[in-house]
PDB file of C-alpha atoms in Angstrom:
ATOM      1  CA  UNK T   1     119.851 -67.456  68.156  1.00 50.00           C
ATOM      2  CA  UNK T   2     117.878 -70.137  70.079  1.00 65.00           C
ATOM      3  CA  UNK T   3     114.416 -71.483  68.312  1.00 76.00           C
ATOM      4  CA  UNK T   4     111.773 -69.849  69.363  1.00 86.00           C
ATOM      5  CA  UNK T   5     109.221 -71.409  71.678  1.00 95.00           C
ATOM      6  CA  UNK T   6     105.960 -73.212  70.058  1.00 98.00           C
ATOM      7  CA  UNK T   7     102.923 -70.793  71.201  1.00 98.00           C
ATOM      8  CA  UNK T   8      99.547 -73.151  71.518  1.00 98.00           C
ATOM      9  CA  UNK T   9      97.068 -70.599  70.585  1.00 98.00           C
ATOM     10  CA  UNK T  10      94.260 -70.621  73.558  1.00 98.00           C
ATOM     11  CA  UNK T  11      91.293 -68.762  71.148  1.00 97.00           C
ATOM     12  CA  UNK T  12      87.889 -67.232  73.598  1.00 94.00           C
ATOM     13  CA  UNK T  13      85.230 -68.626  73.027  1.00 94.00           C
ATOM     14  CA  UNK T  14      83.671 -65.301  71.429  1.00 93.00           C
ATOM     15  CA  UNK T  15      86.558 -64.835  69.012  1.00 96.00           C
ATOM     16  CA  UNK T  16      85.908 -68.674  68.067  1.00 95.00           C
ATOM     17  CA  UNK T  17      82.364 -68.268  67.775  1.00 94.00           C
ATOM     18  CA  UNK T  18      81.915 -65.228  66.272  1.00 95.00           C
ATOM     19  CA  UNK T  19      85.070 -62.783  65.340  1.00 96.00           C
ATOM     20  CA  UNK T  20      88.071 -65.839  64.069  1.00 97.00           C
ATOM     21  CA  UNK T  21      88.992 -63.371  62.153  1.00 97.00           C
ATOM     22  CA  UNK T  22      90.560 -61.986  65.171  1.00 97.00           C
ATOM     23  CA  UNK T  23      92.450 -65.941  65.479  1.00 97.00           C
ATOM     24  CA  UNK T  24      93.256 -65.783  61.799  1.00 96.00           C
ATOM     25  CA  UNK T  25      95.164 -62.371  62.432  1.00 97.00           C
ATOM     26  CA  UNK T  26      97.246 -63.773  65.246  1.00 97.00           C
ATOM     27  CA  UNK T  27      97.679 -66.800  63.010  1.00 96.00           C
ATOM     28  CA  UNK T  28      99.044 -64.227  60.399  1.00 96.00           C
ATOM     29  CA  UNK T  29     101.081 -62.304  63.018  1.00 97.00           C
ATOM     30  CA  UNK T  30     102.803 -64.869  64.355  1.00 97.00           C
ATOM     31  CA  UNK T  31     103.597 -66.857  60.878  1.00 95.00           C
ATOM     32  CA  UNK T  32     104.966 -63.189  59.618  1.00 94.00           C
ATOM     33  CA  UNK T  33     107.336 -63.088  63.159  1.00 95.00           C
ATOM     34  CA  UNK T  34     108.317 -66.392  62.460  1.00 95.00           C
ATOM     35  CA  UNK T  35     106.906 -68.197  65.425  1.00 96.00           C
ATOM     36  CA  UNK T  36     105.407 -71.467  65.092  1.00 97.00           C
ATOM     37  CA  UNK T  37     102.241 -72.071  66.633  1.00 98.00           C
ATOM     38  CA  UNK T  38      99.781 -74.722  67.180  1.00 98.00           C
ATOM     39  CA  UNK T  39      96.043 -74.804  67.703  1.00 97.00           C
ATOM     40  CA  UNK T  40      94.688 -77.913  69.957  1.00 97.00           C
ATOM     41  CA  UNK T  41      91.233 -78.288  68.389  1.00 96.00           C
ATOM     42  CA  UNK T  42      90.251 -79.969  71.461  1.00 97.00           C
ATOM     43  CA  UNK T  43      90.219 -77.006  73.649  1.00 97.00           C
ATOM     44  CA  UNK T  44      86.697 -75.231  74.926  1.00 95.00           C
ATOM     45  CA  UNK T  45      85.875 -72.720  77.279  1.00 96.00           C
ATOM     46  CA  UNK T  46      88.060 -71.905  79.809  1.00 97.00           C
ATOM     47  CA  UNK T  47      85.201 -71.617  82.156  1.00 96.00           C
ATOM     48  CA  UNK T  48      84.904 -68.013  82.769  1.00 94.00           C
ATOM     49  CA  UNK T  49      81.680 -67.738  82.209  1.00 92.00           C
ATOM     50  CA  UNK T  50      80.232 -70.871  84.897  1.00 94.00           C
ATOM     51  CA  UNK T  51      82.954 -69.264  87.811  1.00 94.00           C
ATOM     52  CA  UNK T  52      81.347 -65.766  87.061  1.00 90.00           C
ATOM     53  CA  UNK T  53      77.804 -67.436  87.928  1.00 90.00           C
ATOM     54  CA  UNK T  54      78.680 -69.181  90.584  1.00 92.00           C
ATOM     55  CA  UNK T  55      79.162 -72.764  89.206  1.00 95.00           C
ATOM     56  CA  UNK T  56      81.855 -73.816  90.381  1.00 96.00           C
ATOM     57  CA  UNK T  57      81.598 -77.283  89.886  1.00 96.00           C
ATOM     58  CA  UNK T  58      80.864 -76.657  86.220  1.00 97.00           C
ATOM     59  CA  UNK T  59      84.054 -74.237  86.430  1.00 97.00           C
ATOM     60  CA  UNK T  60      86.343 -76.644  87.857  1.00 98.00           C
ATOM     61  CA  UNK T  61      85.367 -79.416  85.125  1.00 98.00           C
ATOM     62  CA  UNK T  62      86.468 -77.074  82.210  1.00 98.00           C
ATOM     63  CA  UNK T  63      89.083 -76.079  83.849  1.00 98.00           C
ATOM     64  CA  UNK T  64      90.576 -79.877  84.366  1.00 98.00           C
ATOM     65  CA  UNK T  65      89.654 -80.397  80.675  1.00 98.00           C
ATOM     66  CA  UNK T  66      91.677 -77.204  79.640  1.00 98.00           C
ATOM     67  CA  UNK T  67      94.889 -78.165  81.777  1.00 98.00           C
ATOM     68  CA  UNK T  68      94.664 -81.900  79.836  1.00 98.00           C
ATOM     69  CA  UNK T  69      94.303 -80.280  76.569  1.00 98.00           C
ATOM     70  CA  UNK T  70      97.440 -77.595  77.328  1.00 98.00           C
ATOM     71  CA  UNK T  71      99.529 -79.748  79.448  1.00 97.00           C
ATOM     72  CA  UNK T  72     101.835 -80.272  76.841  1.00 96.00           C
ATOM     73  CA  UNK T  73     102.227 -76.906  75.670  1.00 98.00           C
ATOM     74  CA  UNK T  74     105.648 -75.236  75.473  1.00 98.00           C
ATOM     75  CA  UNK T  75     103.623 -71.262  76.151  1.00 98.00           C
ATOM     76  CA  UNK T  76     100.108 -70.178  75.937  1.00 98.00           C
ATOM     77  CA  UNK T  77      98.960 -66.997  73.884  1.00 98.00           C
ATOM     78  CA  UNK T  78      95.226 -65.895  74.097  1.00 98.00           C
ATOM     79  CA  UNK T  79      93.609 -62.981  72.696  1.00 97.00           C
ATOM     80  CA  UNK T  80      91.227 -62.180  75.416  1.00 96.00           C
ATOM     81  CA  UNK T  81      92.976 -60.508  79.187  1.00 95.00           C
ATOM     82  CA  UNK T  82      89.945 -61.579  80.906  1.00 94.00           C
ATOM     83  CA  UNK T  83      90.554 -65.489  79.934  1.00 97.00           C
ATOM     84  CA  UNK T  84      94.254 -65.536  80.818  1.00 97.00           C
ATOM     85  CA  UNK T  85      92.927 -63.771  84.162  1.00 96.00           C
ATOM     86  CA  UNK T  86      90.306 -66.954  84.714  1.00 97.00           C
ATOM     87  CA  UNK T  87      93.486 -69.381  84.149  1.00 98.00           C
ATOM     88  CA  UNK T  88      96.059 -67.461  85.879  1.00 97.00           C
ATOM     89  CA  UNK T  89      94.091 -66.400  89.194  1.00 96.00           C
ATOM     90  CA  UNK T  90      90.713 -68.509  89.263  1.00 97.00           C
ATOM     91  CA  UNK T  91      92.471 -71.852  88.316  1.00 98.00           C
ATOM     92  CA  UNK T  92      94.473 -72.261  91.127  1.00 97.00           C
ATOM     93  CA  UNK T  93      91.524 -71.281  93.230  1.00 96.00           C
ATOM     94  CA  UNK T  94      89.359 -74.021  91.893  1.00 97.00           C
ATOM     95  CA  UNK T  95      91.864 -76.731  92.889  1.00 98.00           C
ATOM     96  CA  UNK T  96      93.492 -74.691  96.262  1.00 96.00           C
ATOM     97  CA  UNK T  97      91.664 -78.183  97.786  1.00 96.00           C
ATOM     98  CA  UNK T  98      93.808 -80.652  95.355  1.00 97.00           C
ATOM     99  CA  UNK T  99      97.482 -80.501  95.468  1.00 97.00           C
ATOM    100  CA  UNK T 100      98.114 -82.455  92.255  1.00 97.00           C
ATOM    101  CA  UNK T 101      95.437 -80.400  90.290  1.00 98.00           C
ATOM    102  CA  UNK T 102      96.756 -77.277  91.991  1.00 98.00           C
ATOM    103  CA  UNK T 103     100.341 -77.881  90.848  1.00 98.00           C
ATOM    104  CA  UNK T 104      98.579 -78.453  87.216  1.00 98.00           C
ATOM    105  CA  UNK T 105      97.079 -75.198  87.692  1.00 98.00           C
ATOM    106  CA  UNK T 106     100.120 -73.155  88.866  1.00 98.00           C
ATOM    107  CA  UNK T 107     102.323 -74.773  86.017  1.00 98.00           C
ATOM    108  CA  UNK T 108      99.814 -74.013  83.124  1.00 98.00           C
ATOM    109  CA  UNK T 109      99.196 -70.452  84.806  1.00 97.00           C
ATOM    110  CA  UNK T 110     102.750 -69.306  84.479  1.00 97.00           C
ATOM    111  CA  UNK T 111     103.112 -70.273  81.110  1.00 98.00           C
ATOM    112  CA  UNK T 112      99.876 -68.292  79.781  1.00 98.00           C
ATOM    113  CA  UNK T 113     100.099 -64.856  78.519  1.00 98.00           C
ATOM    114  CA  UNK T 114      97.665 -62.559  76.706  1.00 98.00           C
ATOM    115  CA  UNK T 115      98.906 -61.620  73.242  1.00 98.00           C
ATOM    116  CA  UNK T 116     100.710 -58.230  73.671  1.00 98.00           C
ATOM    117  CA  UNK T 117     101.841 -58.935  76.763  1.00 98.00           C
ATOM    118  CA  UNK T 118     103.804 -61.498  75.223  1.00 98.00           C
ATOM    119  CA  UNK T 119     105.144 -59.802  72.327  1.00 98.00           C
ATOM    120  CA  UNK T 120     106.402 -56.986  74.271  1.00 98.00           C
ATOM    121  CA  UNK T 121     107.718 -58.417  77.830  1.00 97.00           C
ATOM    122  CA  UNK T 122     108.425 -62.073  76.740  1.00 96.00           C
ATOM    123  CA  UNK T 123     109.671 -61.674  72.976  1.00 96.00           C
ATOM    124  CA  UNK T 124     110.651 -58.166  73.553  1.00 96.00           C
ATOM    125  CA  UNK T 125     108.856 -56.912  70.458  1.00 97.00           C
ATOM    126  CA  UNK T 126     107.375 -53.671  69.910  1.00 97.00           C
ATOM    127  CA  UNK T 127     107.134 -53.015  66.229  1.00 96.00           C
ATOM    128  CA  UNK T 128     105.288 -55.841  63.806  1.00 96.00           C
ATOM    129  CA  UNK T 129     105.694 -53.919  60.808  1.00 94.00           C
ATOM    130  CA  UNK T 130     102.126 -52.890  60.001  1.00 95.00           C
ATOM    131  CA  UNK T 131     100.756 -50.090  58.662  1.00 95.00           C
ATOM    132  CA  UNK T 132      97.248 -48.544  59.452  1.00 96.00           C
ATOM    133  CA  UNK T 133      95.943 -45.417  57.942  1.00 94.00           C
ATOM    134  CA  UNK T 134      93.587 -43.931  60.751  1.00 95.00           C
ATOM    135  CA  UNK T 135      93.547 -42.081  63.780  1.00 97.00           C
ATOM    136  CA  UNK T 136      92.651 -45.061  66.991  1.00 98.00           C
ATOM    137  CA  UNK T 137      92.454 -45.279  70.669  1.00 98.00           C
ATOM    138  CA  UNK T 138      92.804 -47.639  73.340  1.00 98.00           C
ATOM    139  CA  UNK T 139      90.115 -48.882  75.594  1.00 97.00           C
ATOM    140  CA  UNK T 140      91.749 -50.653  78.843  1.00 97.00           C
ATOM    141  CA  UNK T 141      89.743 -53.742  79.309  1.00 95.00           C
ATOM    142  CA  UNK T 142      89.261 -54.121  83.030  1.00 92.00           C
ATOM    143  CA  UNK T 143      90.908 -57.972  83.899  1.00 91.00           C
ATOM    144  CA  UNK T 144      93.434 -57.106  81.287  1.00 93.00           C
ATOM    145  CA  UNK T 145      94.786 -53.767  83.252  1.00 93.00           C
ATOM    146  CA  UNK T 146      93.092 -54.018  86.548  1.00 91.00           C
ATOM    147  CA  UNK T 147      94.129 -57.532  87.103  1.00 90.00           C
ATOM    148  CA  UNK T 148      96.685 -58.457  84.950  1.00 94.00           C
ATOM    149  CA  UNK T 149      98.102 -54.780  85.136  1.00 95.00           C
ATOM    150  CA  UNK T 150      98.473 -55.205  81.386  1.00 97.00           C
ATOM    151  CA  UNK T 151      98.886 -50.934  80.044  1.00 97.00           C
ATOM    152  CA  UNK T 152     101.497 -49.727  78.243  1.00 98.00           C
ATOM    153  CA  UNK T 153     102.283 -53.173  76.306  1.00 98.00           C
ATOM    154  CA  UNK T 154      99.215 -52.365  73.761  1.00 98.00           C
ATOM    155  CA  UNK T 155     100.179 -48.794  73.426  1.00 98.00           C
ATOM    156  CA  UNK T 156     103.585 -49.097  72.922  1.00 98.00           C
ATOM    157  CA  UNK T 157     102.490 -51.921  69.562  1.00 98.00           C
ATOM    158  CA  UNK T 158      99.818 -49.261  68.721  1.00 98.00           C
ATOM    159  CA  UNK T 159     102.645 -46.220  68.772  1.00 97.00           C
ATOM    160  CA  UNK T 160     104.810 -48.699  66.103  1.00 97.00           C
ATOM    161  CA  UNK T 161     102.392 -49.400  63.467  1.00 97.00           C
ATOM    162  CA  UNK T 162     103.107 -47.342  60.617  1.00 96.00           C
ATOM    163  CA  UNK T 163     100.999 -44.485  59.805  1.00 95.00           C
ATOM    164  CA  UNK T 164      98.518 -44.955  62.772  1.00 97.00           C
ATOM    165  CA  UNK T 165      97.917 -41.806  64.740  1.00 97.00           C
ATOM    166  CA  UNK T 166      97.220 -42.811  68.573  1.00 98.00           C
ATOM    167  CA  UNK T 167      95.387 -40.476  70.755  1.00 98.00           C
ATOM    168  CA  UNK T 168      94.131 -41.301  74.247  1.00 98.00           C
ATOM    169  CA  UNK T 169      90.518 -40.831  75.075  1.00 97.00           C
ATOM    170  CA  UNK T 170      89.390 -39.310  78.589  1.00 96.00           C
ATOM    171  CA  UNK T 171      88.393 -42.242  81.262  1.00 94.00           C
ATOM    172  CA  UNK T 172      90.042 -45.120  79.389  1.00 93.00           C
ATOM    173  CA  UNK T 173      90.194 -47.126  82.366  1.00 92.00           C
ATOM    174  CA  UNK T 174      86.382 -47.040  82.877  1.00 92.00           C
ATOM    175  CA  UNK T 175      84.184 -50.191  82.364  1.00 93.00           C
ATOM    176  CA  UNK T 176      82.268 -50.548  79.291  1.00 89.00           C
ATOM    177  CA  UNK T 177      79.264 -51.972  80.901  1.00 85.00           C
ATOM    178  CA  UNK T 178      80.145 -55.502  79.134  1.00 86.00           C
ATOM    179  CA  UNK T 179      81.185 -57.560  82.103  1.00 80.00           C
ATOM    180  CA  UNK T 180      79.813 -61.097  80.984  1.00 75.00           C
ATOM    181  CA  UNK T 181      77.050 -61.872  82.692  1.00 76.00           C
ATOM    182  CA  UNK T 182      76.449 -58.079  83.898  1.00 81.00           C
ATOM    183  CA  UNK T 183      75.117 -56.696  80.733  1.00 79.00           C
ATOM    184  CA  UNK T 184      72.638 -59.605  80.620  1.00 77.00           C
ATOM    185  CA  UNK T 185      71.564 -59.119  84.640  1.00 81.00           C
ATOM    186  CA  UNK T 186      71.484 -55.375  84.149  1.00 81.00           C
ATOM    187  CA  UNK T 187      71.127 -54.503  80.613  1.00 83.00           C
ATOM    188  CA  UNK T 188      69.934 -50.656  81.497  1.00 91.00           C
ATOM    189  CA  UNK T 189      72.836 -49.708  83.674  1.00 91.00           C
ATOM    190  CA  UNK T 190      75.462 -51.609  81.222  1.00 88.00           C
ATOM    191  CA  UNK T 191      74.046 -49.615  78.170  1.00 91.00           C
ATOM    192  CA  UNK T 192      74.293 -46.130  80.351  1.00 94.00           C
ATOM    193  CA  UNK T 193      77.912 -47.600  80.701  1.00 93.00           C
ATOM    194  CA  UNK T 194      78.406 -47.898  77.190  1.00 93.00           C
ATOM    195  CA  UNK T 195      76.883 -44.153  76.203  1.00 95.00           C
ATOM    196  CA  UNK T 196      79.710 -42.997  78.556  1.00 96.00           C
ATOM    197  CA  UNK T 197      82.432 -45.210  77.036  1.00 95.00           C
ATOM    198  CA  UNK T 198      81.365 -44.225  73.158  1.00 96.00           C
ATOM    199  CA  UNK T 199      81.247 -40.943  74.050  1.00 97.00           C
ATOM    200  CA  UNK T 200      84.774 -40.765  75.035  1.00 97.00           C
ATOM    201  CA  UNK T 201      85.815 -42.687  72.253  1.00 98.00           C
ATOM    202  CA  UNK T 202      84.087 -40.056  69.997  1.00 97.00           C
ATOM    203  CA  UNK T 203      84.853 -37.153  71.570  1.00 98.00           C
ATOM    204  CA  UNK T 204      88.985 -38.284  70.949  1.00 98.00           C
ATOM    205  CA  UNK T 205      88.757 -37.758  67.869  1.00 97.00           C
ATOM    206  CA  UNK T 206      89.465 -40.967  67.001  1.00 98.00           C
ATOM    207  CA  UNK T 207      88.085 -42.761  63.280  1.00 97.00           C
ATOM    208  CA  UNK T 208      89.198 -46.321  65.409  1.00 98.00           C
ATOM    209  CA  UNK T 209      89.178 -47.715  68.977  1.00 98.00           C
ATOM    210  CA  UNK T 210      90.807 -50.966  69.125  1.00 98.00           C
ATOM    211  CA  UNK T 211      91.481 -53.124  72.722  1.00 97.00           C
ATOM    212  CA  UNK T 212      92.920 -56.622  73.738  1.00 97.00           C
ATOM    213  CA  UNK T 213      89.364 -58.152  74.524  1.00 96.00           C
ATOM    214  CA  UNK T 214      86.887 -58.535  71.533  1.00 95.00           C
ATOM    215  CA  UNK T 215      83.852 -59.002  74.124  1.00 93.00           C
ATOM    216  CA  UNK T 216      84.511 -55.389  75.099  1.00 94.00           C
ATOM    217  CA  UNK T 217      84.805 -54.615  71.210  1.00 96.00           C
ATOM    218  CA  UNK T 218      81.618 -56.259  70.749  1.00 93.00           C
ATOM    219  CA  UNK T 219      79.804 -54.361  73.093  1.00 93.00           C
ATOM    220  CA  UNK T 220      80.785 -51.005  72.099  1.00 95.00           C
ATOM    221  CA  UNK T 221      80.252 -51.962  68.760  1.00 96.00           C
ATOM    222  CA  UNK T 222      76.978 -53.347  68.792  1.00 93.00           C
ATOM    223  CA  UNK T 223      75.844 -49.894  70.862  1.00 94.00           C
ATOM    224  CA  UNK T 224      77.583 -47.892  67.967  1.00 95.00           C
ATOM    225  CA  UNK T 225      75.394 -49.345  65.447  1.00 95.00           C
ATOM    226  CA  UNK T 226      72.450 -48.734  67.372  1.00 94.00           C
ATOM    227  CA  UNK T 227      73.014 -45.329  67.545  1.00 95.00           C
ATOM    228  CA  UNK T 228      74.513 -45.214  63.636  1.00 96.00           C
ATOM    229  CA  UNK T 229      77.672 -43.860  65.225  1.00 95.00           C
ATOM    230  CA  UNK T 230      80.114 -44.206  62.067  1.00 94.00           C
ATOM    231  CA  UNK T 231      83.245 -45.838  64.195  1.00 96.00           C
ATOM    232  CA  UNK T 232      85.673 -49.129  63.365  1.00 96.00           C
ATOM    233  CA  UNK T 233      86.256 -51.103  65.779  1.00 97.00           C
ATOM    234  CA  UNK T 234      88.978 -53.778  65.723  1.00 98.00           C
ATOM    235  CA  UNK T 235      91.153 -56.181  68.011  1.00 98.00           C
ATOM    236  CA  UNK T 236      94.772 -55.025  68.163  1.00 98.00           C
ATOM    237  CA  UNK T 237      95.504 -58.326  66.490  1.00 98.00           C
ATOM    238  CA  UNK T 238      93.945 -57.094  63.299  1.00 97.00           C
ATOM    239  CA  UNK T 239      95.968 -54.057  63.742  1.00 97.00           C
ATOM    240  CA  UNK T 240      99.022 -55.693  64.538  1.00 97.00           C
ATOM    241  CA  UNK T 241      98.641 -58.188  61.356  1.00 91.00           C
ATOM    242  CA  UNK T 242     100.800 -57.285  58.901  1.00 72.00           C
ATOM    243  CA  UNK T 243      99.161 -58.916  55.953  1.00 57.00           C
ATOM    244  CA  UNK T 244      96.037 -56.741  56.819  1.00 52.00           C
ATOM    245  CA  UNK T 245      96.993 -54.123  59.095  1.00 49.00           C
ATOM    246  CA  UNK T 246      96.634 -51.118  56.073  1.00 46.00           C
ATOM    247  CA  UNK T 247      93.259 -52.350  55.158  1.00 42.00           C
ATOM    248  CA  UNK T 248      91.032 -49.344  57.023  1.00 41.00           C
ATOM    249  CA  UNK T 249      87.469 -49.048  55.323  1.00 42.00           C
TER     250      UNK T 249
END
């Protein structure tokens, strides 16, 4: 059996900031599957967030700083579809004008993956041998499935933890009102978003709803503690972890 591949672990700037417990659960996932990783502690933003506003210039100078600080890497694995949507698609828009930068671009882009897409279509992985006592569903984050067409991956990981009952809430493809920038620039029409998206989640029946992008977790979140909605919410890497994954409160 040939050694696995080295995964540099590309953490969002959210999970960094505010949830690393989400980057200490892939840390644990991957030391339990016995890949190695690596973290380059010089990595920032990918960028996302300037390109969303319109600054491109600001965009493309992250951008170049990501591809230095990756260019080694042997594969990329990021806990967030939207950011391995900015690399993958917006990156080789940023430098369509510079054919050296673009080739960067391309190269880095093909070797980035969000994280169950690369357990279950590069590693061919399914089952991580957690356990989770609770009833969860799945909210599609919209780069992660619209984009990256990134679906069944998660729910076939959920379907394999051990003891977890999955059930599918109505509208799962809908937008959570999140969107970055959005739910700053229209904060009334992103919360009416929400409503609709907890209410779904609710109405599944569901103690749980996990997803691949913790700023969509945030949001629904925060809105279920507003309205003292009694719900967990957690990134499929904390449900994925083995070390934790039986830990529901």
């Amino acid at each position: 059996m040939s050694q696995p591949k080295t995964v540099s672990l590309f953490i969002q700037c959210l999970v960094d900031s505010m949830f690393p417990e989400v980057g200490e659960a892939m840390v644990n996932l991957f030391d339990r599957l016995c890949i190695p990783i690596t973290y380059p502690a010089d990595q920032t933003c990918c960028g996302q967030p300037a390109f969303n506003s319109g600054y491109r210039k600001q965009a493309a100078e992250a951008a170049a700083h990501f591809l230095n600080v990756f260019a080694d890497a042997e594969v990329i694995v990021c806990p967030s579809g939207s950011c391995v949507h900015m690399v993958r698609h917006h990156y080789p828009l940023l430098f369509e004008d510079d054919p050296a930068m673009l080739q960067r671009a391309q190269q880095t882009a093909a070797k980035t993956f969000e994280l169950s897409e690369y357990l279950v279509d590069i590693l061919g992985i399914t089952d991580t041998g957690s356990t989770y006592a609770g009833t969860v569903t799945y909210h599609d984050s919209c780069h992660l499935s619209r984009e990256l067409g990134i679906k069944e991956q998660p729910r076939q990981l959920l379907r394999n933890i051990s003891g977890l009952h999955f059930v599918e809430m109505n509208d799962s493809e809908k937008c959570c009102g999140f969107g970055g920038t959005f739910s700053v620039n229209y904060p009334e029409i992103s919360t009416a978003m929400v409503d609709d998206k907890l209410d779904a989640i609710l109405a599944s029946g569901a103690d749980t709803v996990t997803g691949c992008d913790i700023s969509c977790l945030m949001n629904i979140k925060g809105r279920a503690s507003r309205r003292g909605e009694k719900l967990q919410v957690l990134h499929i890497a904390q449900l994925l972890e083995p070390v934790h994954g039986g830990s529901h409160e």
